[in-house]
CSV table of C-alpha atoms in Angstrom, one decimal:
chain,number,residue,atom,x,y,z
A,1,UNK,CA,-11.1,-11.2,5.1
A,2,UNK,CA,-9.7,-8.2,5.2
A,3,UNK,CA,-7.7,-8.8,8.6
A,4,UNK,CA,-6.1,-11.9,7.2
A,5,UNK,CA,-2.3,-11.7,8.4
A,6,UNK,CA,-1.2,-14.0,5.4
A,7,UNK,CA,-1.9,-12.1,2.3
A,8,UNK,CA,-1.6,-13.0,-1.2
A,9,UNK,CA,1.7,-11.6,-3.8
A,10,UNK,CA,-0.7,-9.5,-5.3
A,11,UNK,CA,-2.1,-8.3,-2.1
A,12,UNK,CA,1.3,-7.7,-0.9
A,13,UNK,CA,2.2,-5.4,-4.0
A,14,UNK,CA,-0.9,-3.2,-3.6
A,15,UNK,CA,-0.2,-2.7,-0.1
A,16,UNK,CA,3.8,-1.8,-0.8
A,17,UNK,CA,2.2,0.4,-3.6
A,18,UNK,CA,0.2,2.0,-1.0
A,19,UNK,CA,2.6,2.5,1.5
A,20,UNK,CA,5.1,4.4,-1.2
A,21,UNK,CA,2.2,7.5,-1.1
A,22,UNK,CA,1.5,7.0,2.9
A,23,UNK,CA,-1.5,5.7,2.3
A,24,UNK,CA,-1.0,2.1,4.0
A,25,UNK,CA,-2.5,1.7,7.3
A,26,UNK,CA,-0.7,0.4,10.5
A,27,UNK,CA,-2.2,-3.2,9.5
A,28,UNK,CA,-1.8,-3.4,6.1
A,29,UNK,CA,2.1,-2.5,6.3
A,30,UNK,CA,2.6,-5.2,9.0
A,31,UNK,CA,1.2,-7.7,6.8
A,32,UNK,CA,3.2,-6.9,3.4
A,33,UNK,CA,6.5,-6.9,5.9
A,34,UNK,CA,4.9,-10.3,7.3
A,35,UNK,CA,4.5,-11.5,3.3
A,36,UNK,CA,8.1,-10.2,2.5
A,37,UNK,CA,9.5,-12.2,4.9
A,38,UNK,CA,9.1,-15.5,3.1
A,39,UNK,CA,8.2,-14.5,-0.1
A,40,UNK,CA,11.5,-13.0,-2.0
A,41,UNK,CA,9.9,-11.4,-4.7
A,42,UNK,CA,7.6,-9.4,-2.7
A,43,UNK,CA,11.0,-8.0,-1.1
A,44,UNK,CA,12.6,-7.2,-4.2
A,45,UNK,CA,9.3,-5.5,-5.3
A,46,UNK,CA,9.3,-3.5,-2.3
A,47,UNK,CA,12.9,-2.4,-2.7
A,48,UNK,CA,12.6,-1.5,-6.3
A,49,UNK,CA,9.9,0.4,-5.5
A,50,UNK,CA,11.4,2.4,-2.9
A,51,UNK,CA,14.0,3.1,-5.1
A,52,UNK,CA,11.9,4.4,-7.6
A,53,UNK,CA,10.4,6.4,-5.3
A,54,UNK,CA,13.3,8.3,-4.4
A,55,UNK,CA,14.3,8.5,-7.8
A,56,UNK,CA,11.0,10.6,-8.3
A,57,UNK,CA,12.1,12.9,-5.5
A,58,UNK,CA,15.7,13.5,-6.5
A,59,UNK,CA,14.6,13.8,-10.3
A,60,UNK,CA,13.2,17.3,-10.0
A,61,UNK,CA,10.3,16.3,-12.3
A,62,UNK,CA,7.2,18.6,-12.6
A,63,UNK,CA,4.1,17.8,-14.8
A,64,UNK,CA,1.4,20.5,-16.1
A,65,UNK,CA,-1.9,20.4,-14.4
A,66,UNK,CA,-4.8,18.9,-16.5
A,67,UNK,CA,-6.4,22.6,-17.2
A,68,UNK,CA,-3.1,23.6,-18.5
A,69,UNK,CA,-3.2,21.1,-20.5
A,70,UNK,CA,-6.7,21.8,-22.0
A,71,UNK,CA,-5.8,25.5,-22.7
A,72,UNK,CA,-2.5,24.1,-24.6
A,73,UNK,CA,-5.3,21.7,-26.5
A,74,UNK,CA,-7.5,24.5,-27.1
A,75,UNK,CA,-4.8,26.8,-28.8
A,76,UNK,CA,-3.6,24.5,-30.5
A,77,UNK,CA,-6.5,22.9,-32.0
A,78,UNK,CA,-7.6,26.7,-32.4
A,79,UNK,CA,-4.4,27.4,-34.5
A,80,UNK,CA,-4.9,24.1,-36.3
A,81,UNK,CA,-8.3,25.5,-37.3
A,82,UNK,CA,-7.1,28.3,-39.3
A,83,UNK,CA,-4.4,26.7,-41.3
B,1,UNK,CA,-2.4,17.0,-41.9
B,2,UNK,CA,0.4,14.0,-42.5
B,3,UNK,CA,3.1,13.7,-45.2
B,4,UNK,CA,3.3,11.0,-47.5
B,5,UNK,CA,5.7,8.7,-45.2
B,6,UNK,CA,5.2,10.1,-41.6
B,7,UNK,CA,1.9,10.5,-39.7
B,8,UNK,CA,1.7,13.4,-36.9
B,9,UNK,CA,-0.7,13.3,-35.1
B,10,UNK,CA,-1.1,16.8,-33.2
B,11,UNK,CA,-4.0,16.2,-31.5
B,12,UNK,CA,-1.7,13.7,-29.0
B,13,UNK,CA,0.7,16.1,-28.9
B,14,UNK,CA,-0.1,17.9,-25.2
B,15,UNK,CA,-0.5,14.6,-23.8
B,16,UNK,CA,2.3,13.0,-25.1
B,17,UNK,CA,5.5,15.8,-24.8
B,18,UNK,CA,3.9,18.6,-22.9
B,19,UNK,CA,5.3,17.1,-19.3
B,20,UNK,CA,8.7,16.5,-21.2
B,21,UNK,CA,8.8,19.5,-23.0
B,22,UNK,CA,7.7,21.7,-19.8
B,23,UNK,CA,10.5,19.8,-17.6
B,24,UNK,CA,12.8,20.7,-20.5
B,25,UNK,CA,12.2,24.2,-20.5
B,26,UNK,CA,12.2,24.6,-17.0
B,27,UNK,CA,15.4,23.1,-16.5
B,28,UNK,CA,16.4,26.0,-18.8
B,29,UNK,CA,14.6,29.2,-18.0
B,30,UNK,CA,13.8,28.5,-13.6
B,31,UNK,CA,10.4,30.3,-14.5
B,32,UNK,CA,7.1,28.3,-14.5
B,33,UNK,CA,5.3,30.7,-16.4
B,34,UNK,CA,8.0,31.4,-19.3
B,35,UNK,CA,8.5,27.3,-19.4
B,36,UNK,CA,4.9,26.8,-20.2
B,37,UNK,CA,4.7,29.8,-22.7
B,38,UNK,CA,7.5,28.0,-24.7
B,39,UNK,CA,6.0,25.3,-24.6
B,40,UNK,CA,2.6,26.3,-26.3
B,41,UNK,CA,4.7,28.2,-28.9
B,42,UNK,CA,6.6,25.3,-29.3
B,43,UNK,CA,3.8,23.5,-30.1
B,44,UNK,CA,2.3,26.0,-32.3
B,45,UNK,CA,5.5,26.5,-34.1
B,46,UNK,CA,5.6,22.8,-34.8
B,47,UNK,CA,2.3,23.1,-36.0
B,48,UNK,CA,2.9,25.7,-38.7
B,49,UNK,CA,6.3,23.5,-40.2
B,50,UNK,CA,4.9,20.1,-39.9
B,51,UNK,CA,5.9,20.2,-43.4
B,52,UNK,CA,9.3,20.4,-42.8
B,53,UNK,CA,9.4,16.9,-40.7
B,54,UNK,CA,11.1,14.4,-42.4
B,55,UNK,CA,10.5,11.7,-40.2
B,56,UNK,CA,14.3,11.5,-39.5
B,57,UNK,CA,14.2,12.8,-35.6
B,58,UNK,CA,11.3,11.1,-33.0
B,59,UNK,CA,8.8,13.6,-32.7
B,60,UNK,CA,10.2,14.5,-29.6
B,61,UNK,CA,13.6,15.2,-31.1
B,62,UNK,CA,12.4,17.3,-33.4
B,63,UNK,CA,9.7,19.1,-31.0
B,64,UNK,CA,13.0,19.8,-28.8
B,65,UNK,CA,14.9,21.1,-31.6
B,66,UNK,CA,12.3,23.9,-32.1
B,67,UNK,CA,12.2,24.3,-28.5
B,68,UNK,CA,15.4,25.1,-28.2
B,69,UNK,CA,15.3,27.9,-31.0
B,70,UNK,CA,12.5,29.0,-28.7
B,71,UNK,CA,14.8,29.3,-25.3
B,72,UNK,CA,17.4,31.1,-27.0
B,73,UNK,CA,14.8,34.1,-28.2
B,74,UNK,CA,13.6,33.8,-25.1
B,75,UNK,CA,16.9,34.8,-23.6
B,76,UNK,CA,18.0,37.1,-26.4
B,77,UNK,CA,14.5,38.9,-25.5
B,78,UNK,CA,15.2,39.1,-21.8
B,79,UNK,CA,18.8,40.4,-22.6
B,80,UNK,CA,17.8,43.0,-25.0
B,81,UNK,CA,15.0,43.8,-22.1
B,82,UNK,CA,17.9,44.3,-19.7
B,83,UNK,CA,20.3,46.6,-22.0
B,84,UNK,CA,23.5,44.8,-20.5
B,85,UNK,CA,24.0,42.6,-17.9
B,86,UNK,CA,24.1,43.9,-14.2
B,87,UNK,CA,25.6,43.0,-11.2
B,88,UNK,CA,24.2,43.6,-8.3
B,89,UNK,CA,26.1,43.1,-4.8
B,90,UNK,CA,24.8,43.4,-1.6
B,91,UNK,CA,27.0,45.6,0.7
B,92,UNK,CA,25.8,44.7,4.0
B,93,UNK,CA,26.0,46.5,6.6
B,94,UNK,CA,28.1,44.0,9.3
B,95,UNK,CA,31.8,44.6,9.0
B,96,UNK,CA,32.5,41.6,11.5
B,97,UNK,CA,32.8,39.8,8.7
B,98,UNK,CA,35.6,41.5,6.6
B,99,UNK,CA,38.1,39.4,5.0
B,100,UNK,CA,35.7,37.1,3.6
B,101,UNK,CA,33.1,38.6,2.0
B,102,UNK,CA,34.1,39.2,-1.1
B,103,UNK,CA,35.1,35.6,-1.8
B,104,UNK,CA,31.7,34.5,-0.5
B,105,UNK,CA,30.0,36.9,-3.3
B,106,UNK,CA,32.4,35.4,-5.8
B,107,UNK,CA,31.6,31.9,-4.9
B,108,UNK,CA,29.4,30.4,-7.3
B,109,UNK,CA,27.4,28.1,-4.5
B,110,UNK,CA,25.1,26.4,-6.6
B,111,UNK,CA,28.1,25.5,-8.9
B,112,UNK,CA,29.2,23.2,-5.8
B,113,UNK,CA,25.7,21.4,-6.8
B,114,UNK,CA,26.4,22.1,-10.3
B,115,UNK,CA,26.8,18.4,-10.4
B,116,UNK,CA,24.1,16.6,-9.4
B,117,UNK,CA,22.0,19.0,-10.2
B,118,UNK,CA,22.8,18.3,-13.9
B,119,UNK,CA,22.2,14.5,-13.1
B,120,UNK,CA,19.2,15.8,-11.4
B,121,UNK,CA,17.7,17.1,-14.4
B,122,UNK,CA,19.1,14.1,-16.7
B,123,UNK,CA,16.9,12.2,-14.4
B,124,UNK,CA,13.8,14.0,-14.3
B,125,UNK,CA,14.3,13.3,-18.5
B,126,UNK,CA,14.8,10.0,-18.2
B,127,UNK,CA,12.2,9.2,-16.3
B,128,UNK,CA,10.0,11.8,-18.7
B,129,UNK,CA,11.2,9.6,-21.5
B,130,UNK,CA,10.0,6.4,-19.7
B,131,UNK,CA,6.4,8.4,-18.7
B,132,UNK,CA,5.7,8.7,-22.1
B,133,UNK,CA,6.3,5.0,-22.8
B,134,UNK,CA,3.1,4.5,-20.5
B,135,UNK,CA,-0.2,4.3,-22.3
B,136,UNK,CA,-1.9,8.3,-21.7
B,137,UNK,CA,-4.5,7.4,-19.6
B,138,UNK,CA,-2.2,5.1,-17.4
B,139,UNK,CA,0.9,8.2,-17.5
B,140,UNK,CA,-2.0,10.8,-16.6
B,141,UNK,CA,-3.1,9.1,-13.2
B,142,UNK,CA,0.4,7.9,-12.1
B,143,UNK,CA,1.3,12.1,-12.5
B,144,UNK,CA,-1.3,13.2,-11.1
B,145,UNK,CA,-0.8,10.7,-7.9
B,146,UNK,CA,2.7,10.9,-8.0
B,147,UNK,CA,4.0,14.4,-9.5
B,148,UNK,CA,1.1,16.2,-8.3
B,149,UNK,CA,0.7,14.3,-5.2
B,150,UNK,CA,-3.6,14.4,-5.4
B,151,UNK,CA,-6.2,13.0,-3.5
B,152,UNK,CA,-6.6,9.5,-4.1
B,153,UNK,CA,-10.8,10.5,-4.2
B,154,UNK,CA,-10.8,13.5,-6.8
B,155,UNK,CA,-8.4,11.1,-9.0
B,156,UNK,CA,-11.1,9.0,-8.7
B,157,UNK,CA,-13.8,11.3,-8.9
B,158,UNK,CA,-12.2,13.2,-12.1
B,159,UNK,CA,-11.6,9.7,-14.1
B,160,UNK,CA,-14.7,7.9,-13.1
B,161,UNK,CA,-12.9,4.6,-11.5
B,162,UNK,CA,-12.5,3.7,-8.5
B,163,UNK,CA,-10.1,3.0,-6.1
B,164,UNK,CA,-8.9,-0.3,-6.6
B,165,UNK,CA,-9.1,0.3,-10.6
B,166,UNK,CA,-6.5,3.3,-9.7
B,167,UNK,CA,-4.4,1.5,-7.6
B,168,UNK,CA,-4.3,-1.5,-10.0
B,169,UNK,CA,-3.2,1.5,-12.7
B,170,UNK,CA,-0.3,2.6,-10.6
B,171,UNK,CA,0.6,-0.7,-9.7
B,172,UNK,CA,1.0,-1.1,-13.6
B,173,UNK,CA,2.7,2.4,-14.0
B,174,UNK,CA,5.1,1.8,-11.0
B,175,UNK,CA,6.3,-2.0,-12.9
B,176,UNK,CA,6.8,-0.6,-16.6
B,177,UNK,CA,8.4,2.6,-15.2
B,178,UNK,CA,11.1,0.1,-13.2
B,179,UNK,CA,11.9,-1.7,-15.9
B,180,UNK,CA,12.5,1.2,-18.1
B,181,UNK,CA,14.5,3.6,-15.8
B,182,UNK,CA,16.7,0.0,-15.0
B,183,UNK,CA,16.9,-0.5,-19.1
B,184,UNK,CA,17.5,3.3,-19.9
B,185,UNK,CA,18.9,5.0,-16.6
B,186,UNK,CA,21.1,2.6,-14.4
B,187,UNK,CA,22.9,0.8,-17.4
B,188,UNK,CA,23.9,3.9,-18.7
């Protein structure tokens, strides 16, 4: 099943998903360009999601790691435990 | 730990603004470090005059207004540090280049990106603002996959899912976040 060459909508958008973090293989970006050739939402999907894409790498966005985080927790909740 | 009219609940607070807060600061103070300080004593400051929230602001708002009061110390502590401000220009040793120099040192270059590097940072809000509309979990595994840019496995690994159960989260992340950077950002 899983070298079909007609995939399903939903296929199609976790294969454009994919391919926005490199992660698509050679095969599985031919078929979502195969599916986006007759299916217009697919396309529009795939655009939108390029663009949001590069809006992530033009926004100069950073995130705190998840031990970060748990210090921040920690101090805070250690704060919150003297009041 | 809540007012009569307006629940806080602190114990969401790290996961909620922490990411905003941090992109805030940094945007201000270029220093990883100092950004994430403020942002712990923001958090602790908002801790000790959750009495003083009226309910008026988001939050956020008000979480930013302290912040703020915490950037400017911040600078009025690095200034004092300093004494008074310095200027330091590098007289280099090739004299080919005389003529121009000086109005290369004056030259601000990073104001000729002043521009969109302000809408730079708008955006990196905005889409903040639109992370935080995402349910935690959900906002947790799209940063880590898209901010962070991890492994799909130690994702997996860290949250106990698997693959397909991420991908179906980020699919989900990736459709709310469109919508609200086309509601918020490009009509504006």
């Amino acid at each position: 099943m899983k070298n079909k060459l007609f995939i399903s909508c939903e296929e199609a958008a976790h294969r454009i998903d994919k391919a926005q973090y490199g992660e698509a293989t050679f095969w599985e970006k031919l078929t979502f360009k195969i599916h986006n050739l007759y299916c217009k939402l697919c396309h529009l999907y795939e655009v939108k999601n390029k663009r949001l894409t590069s809006l992530f790498n033009s926004g100069d966005i950073r995130c705190l790691t998840r031990e970060q985080k748990s210090k921040m927790k920690e101090k805070l909740a250690d704060t919150a435990s003297n009041f | 730990m809540e007012s009569p009219k307006h629940k806080i609940d602190t114990a969401q607070w790290v996961d909620r603004y922490a990411d905003y807060l941090f992109n805030y600061a940094i945007s201000r103070v270029n220093d990883n470090y100092i950004a994430e300080e403020l942002v712990q004593e923001t958090f602790i400051a908002g801790l000790k005059s959750m009495k003083n929230f009226k309910g008026e602001a988001t939050e956020r708002t008000w979480l930013i207004s302290i912040l703020k009061r915490k950037i400017i110390d911040q600078y009025r502590k690095a200034n004092s540090k300093k004494g008074q401000a310095e200027v330091r220009m590098d007289f280099t040793k090739v004299s080919d280049n005389e003529g121009d120099w000086l109005e290369e040192k004056v030259e601000d270059r990073n104001s000729l990106n002043a521009e969109s590097n302000f809408e730079n940072k708008e955006l990196g809000l905005a889409i903040e603002i639109c992370l935080e509309k995402l349910p935690i979990k959900q906002a947790e595994i799209f940063k880590q996959k898209t901010i962070l840019e991890q492994e799909t496995e130690s994702i997996c690994k860290e949250h106990n899912i698997t693959a397909s159960n991420l991908w179906v989260i980020i699919h989900r992340a990736r459709v709310q976040l469109m919508q609200c950077l086309n509601d918020d950002w490009f009509k504006n």
